[in-house]
mmCIF file of C-alpha atoms in Angstrom:
data_model
loop_
_atom_site.group_PDB
_atom_site.id
_atom_site.type_symbol
_atom_site.label_atom_id
_atom_site.label_comp_id
_atom_site.label_asym_id
_atom_site.label_seq_id
_atom_site.Cartn_x
_atom_site.Cartn_y
_atom_site.Cartn_z
ATOM 1 C CA UNK A 10 30.138 -14.956 -13.754
ATOM 2 C CA UNK A 11 30.990 -14.795 -17.439
ATOM 3 C CA UNK A 12 34.186 -12.781 -16.964
ATOM 4 C CA UNK A 13 35.072 -12.979 -20.628
ATOM 5 C CA UNK A 14 32.219 -10.603 -21.314
ATOM 6 C CA UNK A 15 32.051 -8.860 -17.948
ATOM 7 C CA UNK A 16 30.521 -5.462 -18.600
ATOM 8 C CA UNK A 17 29.936 -2.900 -15.932
ATOM 9 C CA UNK A 18 30.720 0.557 -14.762
ATOM 10 C CA UNK A 19 30.019 2.666 -11.735
ATOM 11 C CA UNK A 20 30.116 6.124 -10.315
ATOM 12 C CA UNK A 21 30.417 6.803 -6.625
ATOM 13 C CA UNK A 22 27.477 4.660 -5.509
ATOM 14 C CA UNK A 23 26.028 4.052 -8.932
ATOM 15 C CA UNK A 24 27.245 1.209 -11.137
ATOM 16 C CA UNK A 25 25.904 0.634 -14.637
ATOM 17 C CA UNK A 26 26.533 -1.878 -17.449
ATOM 18 C CA UNK A 27 28.338 -1.167 -20.678
ATOM 19 C CA UNK A 28 26.516 0.417 -23.545
ATOM 20 C CA UNK A 29 27.672 2.220 -26.671
ATOM 21 C CA UNK A 30 27.049 5.833 -27.471
ATOM 22 C CA UNK A 31 27.495 5.196 -31.177
ATOM 23 C CA UNK A 32 24.632 4.726 -33.602
ATOM 24 C CA UNK A 33 26.728 2.177 -35.527
ATOM 25 C CA UNK A 34 27.031 -0.056 -32.472
ATOM 26 C CA UNK A 35 25.523 -3.538 -32.885
ATOM 27 C CA UNK A 36 23.692 -4.751 -29.738
ATOM 28 C CA UNK A 37 24.757 -8.387 -30.173
ATOM 29 C CA UNK A 38 28.343 -7.370 -29.441
ATOM 30 C CA UNK A 39 27.338 -7.269 -25.758
ATOM 31 C CA UNK A 40 26.119 -10.711 -24.630
ATOM 32 C CA UNK A 41 25.896 -9.869 -20.914
ATOM 33 C CA UNK A 42 25.792 -7.000 -18.455
ATOM 34 C CA UNK A 43 26.673 -6.867 -14.781
ATOM 35 C CA UNK A 44 25.172 -4.039 -12.786
ATOM 36 C CA UNK A 45 26.689 -2.493 -9.663
ATOM 37 C CA UNK A 46 25.242 0.513 -7.926
ATOM 38 C CA UNK A 47 22.695 1.981 -5.569
ATOM 39 C CA UNK A 48 18.958 2.658 -5.529
ATOM 40 C CA UNK A 49 18.919 4.121 -9.031
ATOM 41 C CA UNK A 50 19.537 0.664 -10.482
ATOM 42 C CA UNK A 51 18.677 -1.768 -7.661
ATOM 43 C CA UNK A 52 16.299 -4.358 -9.132
ATOM 44 C CA UNK A 53 15.343 -5.975 -5.830
ATOM 45 C CA UNK A 54 18.490 -6.890 -3.897
ATOM 46 C CA UNK A 55 17.424 -4.872 -0.876
ATOM 47 C CA UNK A 56 14.266 -6.945 -0.639
ATOM 48 C CA UNK A 57 16.498 -9.683 0.770
ATOM 49 C CA UNK A 58 18.481 -7.464 3.144
ATOM 50 C CA UNK A 59 17.587 -6.133 6.626
ATOM 51 C CA UNK A 60 17.434 -2.583 5.261
ATOM 52 C CA UNK A 61 14.508 -3.658 3.077
ATOM 53 C CA UNK A 62 13.330 -2.401 -0.275
ATOM 54 C CA UNK A 63 10.251 -0.768 -1.793
ATOM 55 C CA UNK A 64 8.068 -3.879 -1.666
ATOM 56 C CA UNK A 65 4.768 -2.030 -1.790
ATOM 57 C CA UNK A 66 2.652 -0.106 -4.253
ATOM 58 C CA UNK A 67 2.767 2.427 -5.809
ATOM 59 C CA UNK A 68 6.358 1.315 -6.549
ATOM 60 C CA UNK A 69 6.085 -0.879 -9.627
ATOM 61 C CA UNK A 70 2.657 0.472 -10.516
ATOM 62 C CA UNK A 71 3.793 0.670 -14.153
ATOM 63 C CA UNK A 72 5.815 -2.562 -14.004
ATOM 64 C CA UNK A 73 3.018 -5.071 -14.250
ATOM 65 C CA UNK A 74 1.171 -3.364 -11.420
ATOM 66 C CA UNK A 75 3.275 -4.877 -8.649
ATOM 67 C CA UNK A 76 6.418 -3.807 -6.735
ATOM 68 C CA UNK A 77 9.687 -5.401 -7.822
ATOM 69 C CA UNK A 78 12.159 -3.730 -5.500
ATOM 70 C CA UNK A 79 12.892 -0.997 -8.036
ATOM 71 C CA UNK A 80 12.816 2.506 -6.590
ATOM 72 C CA UNK A 81 10.540 3.924 -9.235
ATOM 73 C CA UNK A 82 7.142 3.411 -10.823
ATOM 74 C CA UNK A 83 8.459 1.100 -13.535
ATOM 75 C CA UNK A 84 11.713 0.295 -15.283
ATOM 76 C CA UNK A 85 15.170 1.598 -14.407
ATOM 77 C CA UNK A 86 17.707 2.822 -16.932
ATOM 78 C CA UNK A 87 19.515 -0.537 -16.907
ATOM 79 C CA UNK A 88 16.248 -2.264 -17.782
ATOM 80 C CA UNK A 89 16.015 -0.106 -20.886
ATOM 81 C CA UNK A 90 19.651 -0.764 -21.723
ATOM 82 C CA UNK A 91 18.951 -4.496 -21.478
ATOM 83 C CA UNK A 92 16.005 -4.108 -23.843
ATOM 84 C CA UNK A 93 18.196 -2.230 -26.308
ATOM 85 C CA UNK A 94 20.852 -4.944 -26.124
ATOM 86 C CA UNK A 95 18.318 -7.720 -26.557
ATOM 87 C CA UNK A 96 19.160 -9.105 -23.119
ATOM 88 C CA UNK A 97 16.868 -10.245 -20.305
ATOM 89 C CA UNK A 98 16.673 -7.960 -17.288
ATOM 90 C CA UNK A 99 19.676 -8.643 -15.061
ATOM 91 C CA UNK A 100 18.197 -10.498 -12.049
ATOM 92 C CA UNK A 101 19.034 -9.361 -8.504
ATOM 93 C CA UNK A 102 21.933 -11.349 -7.075
ATOM 94 C CA UNK A 103 20.251 -11.809 -3.700
ATOM 95 C CA UNK A 104 17.215 -13.410 -5.289
ATOM 96 C CA UNK A 105 19.216 -16.183 -6.967
ATOM 97 C CA UNK A 106 20.219 -19.544 -5.598
ATOM 98 C CA UNK A 107 23.876 -20.579 -5.661
ATOM 99 C CA UNK A 108 23.128 -22.828 -8.596
ATOM 100 C CA UNK A 109 21.427 -20.025 -10.528
ATOM 101 C CA UNK A 110 24.310 -17.628 -9.882
ATOM 102 C CA UNK A 111 26.741 -20.085 -11.401
ATOM 103 C CA UNK A 112 24.599 -20.800 -14.458
ATOM 104 C CA UNK A 113 23.510 -17.305 -15.550
ATOM 105 C CA UNK A 114 25.593 -15.994 -18.462
ATOM 106 C CA UNK A 115 23.605 -12.910 -19.478
ATOM 107 C CA UNK A 116 24.469 -10.873 -16.396
ATOM 108 C CA UNK A 117 23.512 -10.192 -12.796
ATOM 109 C CA UNK A 118 22.415 -7.085 -10.916
ATOM 110 C CA UNK A 119 24.440 -6.498 -7.718
ATOM 111 C CA UNK A 120 23.097 -2.999 -7.049
ATOM 112 C CA UNK A 121 21.872 -2.255 -3.541
ATOM 113 C CA UNK A 122 20.009 0.857 -2.445
ATOM 114 C CA UNK A 123 22.151 2.919 -0.091
ATOM 115 C CA UNK A 124 25.437 1.319 -1.119
ATOM 116 C CA UNK A 125 28.612 3.319 -1.464
ATOM 117 C CA UNK A 126 32.397 3.204 -1.397
ATOM 118 C CA UNK A 127 32.861 4.703 2.054
ATOM 119 C CA UNK A 128 31.140 3.588 5.248
ATOM 120 C CA UNK A 129 31.428 7.100 6.655
ATOM 121 C CA UNK A 130 31.521 10.099 4.362
ATOM 122 C CA UNK A 131 33.779 12.600 6.121
ATOM 123 C CA UNK A 132 33.932 16.082 4.085
ATOM 124 C CA UNK A 133 37.719 16.965 5.073
ATOM 125 C CA UNK A 134 37.021 19.569 2.504
ATOM 126 C CA UNK A 135 35.081 19.057 -0.723
ATOM 127 C CA UNK A 136 38.116 18.908 -2.992
ATOM 128 C CA UNK A 137 39.972 16.396 -0.834
ATOM 129 C CA UNK A 138 36.895 14.239 -0.442
ATOM 130 C CA UNK A 139 36.354 14.208 -4.216
ATOM 131 C CA UNK A 140 39.989 13.208 -4.696
ATOM 132 C CA UNK A 141 39.614 10.346 -2.223
ATOM 133 C CA UNK A 142 36.468 9.148 -3.977
ATOM 134 C CA UNK A 143 38.186 9.157 -7.352
ATOM 135 C CA UNK A 144 41.157 7.263 -5.948
ATOM 136 C CA UNK A 145 38.962 4.580 -4.406
ATOM 137 C CA UNK A 146 36.845 4.427 -7.536
ATOM 138 C CA UNK A 147 39.915 3.913 -9.702
ATOM 139 C CA UNK A 148 41.081 1.026 -7.534
ATOM 140 C CA UNK A 149 37.703 -0.673 -7.817
ATOM 141 C CA UNK A 150 37.611 -0.294 -11.578
ATOM 142 C CA UNK A 151 41.061 -1.832 -11.808
ATOM 143 C CA UNK A 152 39.906 -4.768 -9.664
ATOM 144 C CA UNK A 153 37.009 -5.302 -12.037
ATOM 145 C CA UNK A 154 39.447 -5.197 -14.943
ATOM 146 C CA UNK A 155 41.569 -7.851 -13.247
ATOM 147 C CA UNK A 156 38.444 -10.043 -13.044
ATOM 148 C CA UNK A 157 37.992 -9.792 -16.793
ATOM 149 C CA UNK A 158 35.981 -6.578 -17.311
ATOM 150 C CA UNK A 159 36.931 -4.726 -20.483
ATOM 151 C CA UNK A 160 34.005 -2.484 -21.368
ATOM 152 C CA UNK A 161 32.551 0.009 -18.924
ATOM 153 C CA UNK A 162 29.781 2.578 -18.885
ATOM 154 C CA UNK A 163 30.400 4.976 -16.014
ATOM 155 C CA UNK A 164 27.863 7.491 -14.778
ATOM 156 C CA UNK A 165 28.886 10.635 -12.996
ATOM 157 C CA UNK A 166 27.037 11.814 -9.895
ATOM 158 C CA UNK A 167 23.505 13.171 -10.398
ATOM 159 C CA UNK A 168 22.535 16.659 -9.176
ATOM 160 C CA UNK A 169 21.349 15.613 -5.726
ATOM 161 C CA UNK A 170 20.705 19.235 -4.869
ATOM 162 C CA UNK A 171 17.779 19.121 -7.303
ATOM 163 C CA UNK A 172 16.061 16.081 -5.810
ATOM 164 C CA UNK A 173 12.549 16.877 -4.499
ATOM 165 C CA UNK A 174 13.510 16.274 -0.856
ATOM 166 C CA UNK A 175 16.110 19.020 -1.220
ATOM 167 C CA UNK A 176 14.369 21.408 -3.586
ATOM 168 C CA UNK A 177 11.268 21.590 -1.406
ATOM 169 C CA UNK A 178 13.236 23.455 1.277
ATOM 170 C CA UNK A 179 14.667 26.158 -0.985
ATOM 171 C CA UNK A 180 13.421 29.685 -1.502
ATOM 172 C CA UNK A 181 11.908 30.064 -3.983
ATOM 173 C CA UNK A 182 10.617 26.537 -3.495
ATOM 174 C CA UNK A 183 11.709 24.130 -6.189
ATOM 175 C CA UNK A 184 15.116 25.658 -6.759
ATOM 176 C CA UNK A 185 18.182 23.388 -6.679
ATOM 177 C CA UNK A 186 20.470 23.563 -3.654
ATOM 178 C CA UNK A 187 23.572 25.035 -5.266
ATOM 179 C CA UNK A 188 25.910 24.150 -2.393
ATOM 180 C CA UNK A 189 25.233 20.451 -2.859
ATOM 181 C CA UNK A 190 25.575 20.544 -6.631
ATOM 182 C CA UNK A 191 28.774 22.588 -6.493
ATOM 183 C CA UNK A 192 30.296 19.971 -4.216
ATOM 184 C CA UNK A 193 29.318 17.236 -6.678
ATOM 185 C CA UNK A 194 30.963 19.034 -9.596
ATOM 186 C CA UNK A 195 34.390 18.729 -7.937
ATOM 187 C CA UNK A 196 34.119 15.003 -8.544
ATOM 188 C CA UNK A 197 32.321 15.137 -11.880
ATOM 189 C CA UNK A 198 34.834 17.453 -13.534
ATOM 190 C CA UNK A 199 37.710 15.104 -12.822
ATOM 191 C CA UNK A 200 35.969 11.855 -13.696
ATOM 192 C CA UNK A 201 36.433 12.006 -17.519
ATOM 193 C CA UNK A 202 40.197 12.448 -17.233
ATOM 194 C CA UNK A 203 40.374 9.520 -14.803
ATOM 195 C CA UNK A 204 38.543 7.282 -17.256
ATOM 196 C CA UNK A 205 40.796 8.396 -20.100
ATOM 197 C CA UNK A 206 43.851 7.628 -17.975
ATOM 198 C CA UNK A 207 42.550 4.181 -17.064
ATOM 199 C CA UNK A 208 41.799 3.368 -20.688
ATOM 200 C CA UNK A 209 45.367 4.265 -21.647
ATOM 201 C CA UNK A 210 46.782 2.109 -18.845
ATOM 202 C CA UNK A 211 44.566 -0.971 -19.104
ATOM 203 C CA UNK A 212 45.094 -2.822 -22.427
ATOM 204 C CA UNK A 213 41.887 -3.657 -24.265
ATOM 205 C CA UNK A 214 39.664 -1.585 -22.000
ATOM 206 C CA UNK A 215 36.983 0.804 -23.205
ATOM 207 C CA UNK A 216 35.365 3.401 -20.957
ATOM 208 C CA UNK A 217 32.276 5.411 -21.799
ATOM 209 C CA UNK A 218 31.497 8.420 -19.633
ATOM 210 C CA UNK A 219 27.788 8.951 -19.050
ATOM 211 C CA UNK A 220 26.775 12.451 -18.007
ATOM 212 C CA UNK A 221 23.789 11.771 -15.772
ATOM 213 C CA UNK A 222 24.281 15.141 -14.074
ATOM 214 C CA UNK A 223 23.920 17.063 -17.335
ATOM 215 C CA UNK A 224 20.994 14.946 -18.455
ATOM 216 C CA UNK A 225 18.920 15.563 -15.323
ATOM 217 C CA UNK A 226 19.704 19.279 -15.312
ATOM 218 C CA UNK A 227 18.666 19.568 -18.959
ATOM 219 C CA UNK A 228 15.498 17.549 -18.419
ATOM 220 C CA UNK A 229 14.667 19.679 -15.407
ATOM 221 C CA UNK A 230 14.990 22.814 -17.530
ATOM 222 C CA UNK A 231 13.502 21.523 -20.775
ATOM 223 C CA UNK A 232 11.275 18.626 -19.775
ATOM 224 C CA UNK A 233 8.399 20.053 -21.773
ATOM 225 C CA UNK A 234 10.062 18.804 -24.949
ATOM 226 C CA UNK A 235 9.269 15.289 -23.770
ATOM 227 C CA UNK A 236 5.885 16.018 -22.226
ATOM 228 C CA UNK A 237 7.347 16.289 -18.720
ATOM 229 C CA UNK A 238 5.522 19.205 -17.164
ATOM 230 C CA UNK A 239 6.457 18.713 -13.489
ATOM 231 C CA UNK A 240 10.232 18.876 -13.214
ATOM 232 C CA UNK A 241 10.861 19.063 -9.470
ATOM 233 C CA UNK A 242 7.851 17.934 -7.410
ATOM 234 C CA UNK A 243 7.605 14.210 -6.624
ATOM 235 C CA UNK A 244 4.941 12.005 -8.101
ATOM 236 C CA UNK A 245 4.760 10.078 -4.825
ATOM 237 C CA UNK A 246 3.583 11.524 -2.563
ATOM 238 C CA UNK A 247 1.543 13.687 -4.858
ATOM 239 C CA UNK A 248 2.137 16.795 -2.733
ATOM 240 C CA UNK A 249 5.009 18.764 -1.233
ATOM 241 C CA UNK A 250 4.075 18.493 2.427
ATOM 242 C CA UNK A 251 5.467 16.347 5.219
ATOM 243 C CA UNK A 252 8.625 14.282 4.816
ATOM 244 C CA UNK A 253 7.950 13.475 1.126
ATOM 245 C CA UNK A 254 8.092 9.743 1.806
ATOM 246 C CA UNK A 255 6.319 7.475 -0.649
ATOM 247 C CA UNK A 256 4.466 5.175 1.730
ATOM 248 C CA UNK A 257 2.486 1.956 1.159
ATOM 249 C CA UNK A 258 -0.635 2.474 -0.938
ATOM 250 C CA UNK A 259 -0.050 6.201 -1.273
ATOM 251 C CA UNK A 260 -1.967 7.507 -4.268
ATOM 252 C CA UNK A 261 0.660 8.815 -6.718
ATOM 253 C CA UNK A 262 0.211 11.364 -9.474
ATOM 254 C CA UNK A 263 -2.207 10.213 -12.152
ATOM 255 C CA UNK A 264 0.124 10.812 -15.104
ATOM 256 C CA UNK A 265 3.583 9.497 -14.234
ATOM 257 C CA UNK A 266 4.846 10.358 -17.721
ATOM 258 C CA UNK A 267 4.433 14.040 -16.914
ATOM 259 C CA UNK A 268 6.852 13.884 -13.939
ATOM 260 C CA UNK A 269 10.639 13.863 -13.833
ATOM 261 C CA UNK A 270 10.798 12.400 -10.320
ATOM 262 C CA UNK A 271 8.773 9.549 -8.867
ATOM 263 C CA UNK A 272 10.039 10.138 -5.326
ATOM 264 C CA UNK A 273 13.677 11.200 -5.115
ATOM 265 C CA UNK A 274 14.361 8.836 -8.010
ATOM 266 C CA UNK A 275 13.625 9.441 -11.692
ATOM 267 C CA UNK A 276 10.376 8.154 -13.137
ATOM 268 C CA UNK A 277 10.255 5.389 -15.692
ATOM 269 C CA UNK A 278 9.822 7.907 -18.511
ATOM 270 C CA UNK A 279 12.952 9.787 -17.409
ATOM 271 C CA UNK A 280 14.909 6.532 -17.349
ATOM 272 C CA UNK A 281 13.640 5.693 -20.825
ATOM 273 C CA UNK A 282 14.680 9.060 -22.219
ATOM 274 C CA UNK A 283 18.078 8.757 -20.544
ATOM 275 C CA UNK A 284 18.825 5.322 -22.005
ATOM 276 C CA UNK A 285 17.668 6.392 -25.461
ATOM 277 C CA UNK A 286 19.828 9.521 -25.455
ATOM 278 C CA UNK A 287 22.806 7.583 -24.110
ATOM 279 C CA UNK A 288 22.730 5.295 -27.131
ATOM 280 C CA UNK A 289 22.037 8.005 -29.675
ATOM 281 C CA UNK A 290 23.804 11.165 -28.495
ATOM 282 C CA UNK A 291 27.512 11.577 -27.844
ATOM 283 C CA UNK A 292 26.696 14.597 -25.676
ATOM 284 C CA UNK A 293 25.319 12.259 -23.007
ATOM 285 C CA UNK A 294 27.484 9.133 -23.334
ATOM 286 C CA UNK A 295 30.964 9.684 -24.715
ATOM 287 C CA UNK A 296 33.939 7.337 -25.203
ATOM 288 C CA UNK A 297 37.037 8.300 -23.234
ATOM 289 C CA UNK A 298 39.368 7.794 -26.201
ATOM 290 C CA UNK A 299 39.335 7.401 -29.963
ATOM 291 C CA UNK A 300 38.551 3.700 -29.780
ATOM 292 C CA UNK A 301 34.895 2.900 -30.353
ATOM 293 C CA UNK A 302 32.948 -0.225 -29.491
#
């Protein structure tokens, strides 16, 4: 691992590489990115684990027409960040030989679908649980810093109450489950101050807070601006009946660019919009202090 340029970030179960929110940022300043997280950014690690990954179509239908282990129809947000930085896609750690792991200098993807900080999520109360998550998260960030990480992009938690598998059970159907989202905001509201505190304590560090929660809520409400007409139903399966599982060779929606969600994960177009706005709008990705990249 090229620890001199180690670049990563994570939120709860989602880890993302560094990127700048500033238009003046020069991509070549970031020679590598290391990705840690869950199914939102897994590029195929679970294909090599007992839990398994999405190794069947229609996953990957817009990524060369074959599944890659990504939990969407095409590219993830970190793929688009890599493109913006002029870097190759970070390969999945589990798919590399020991020799390859030691030789790669442009970054590695360690994300694994279903990963998290706690083996058992016990809700001793939402506020206390959020505090415990932030504490554990802080310790992990500091460990990464000790390994050489200096620049971090950190996502907050997405509005899981709005995912299709949740929204389908609401009345009226398609509405977000407020109880879930309210619980998430306990964590999200305190995350920016934690990042600011870490940046003040860790010399040479730079933290960028990425508001994935806000982005998905806004896209859900105003997706039409980007041609996204279906903002809560899944593209796969292309209906709202049954368990909403995207199964092998299921016929997905015809126009994936008109959907916010592929299954419970964002579509490629949503990931593209997210990465673009992160680089160009300080309302989505914002430095934790006055220091810029």
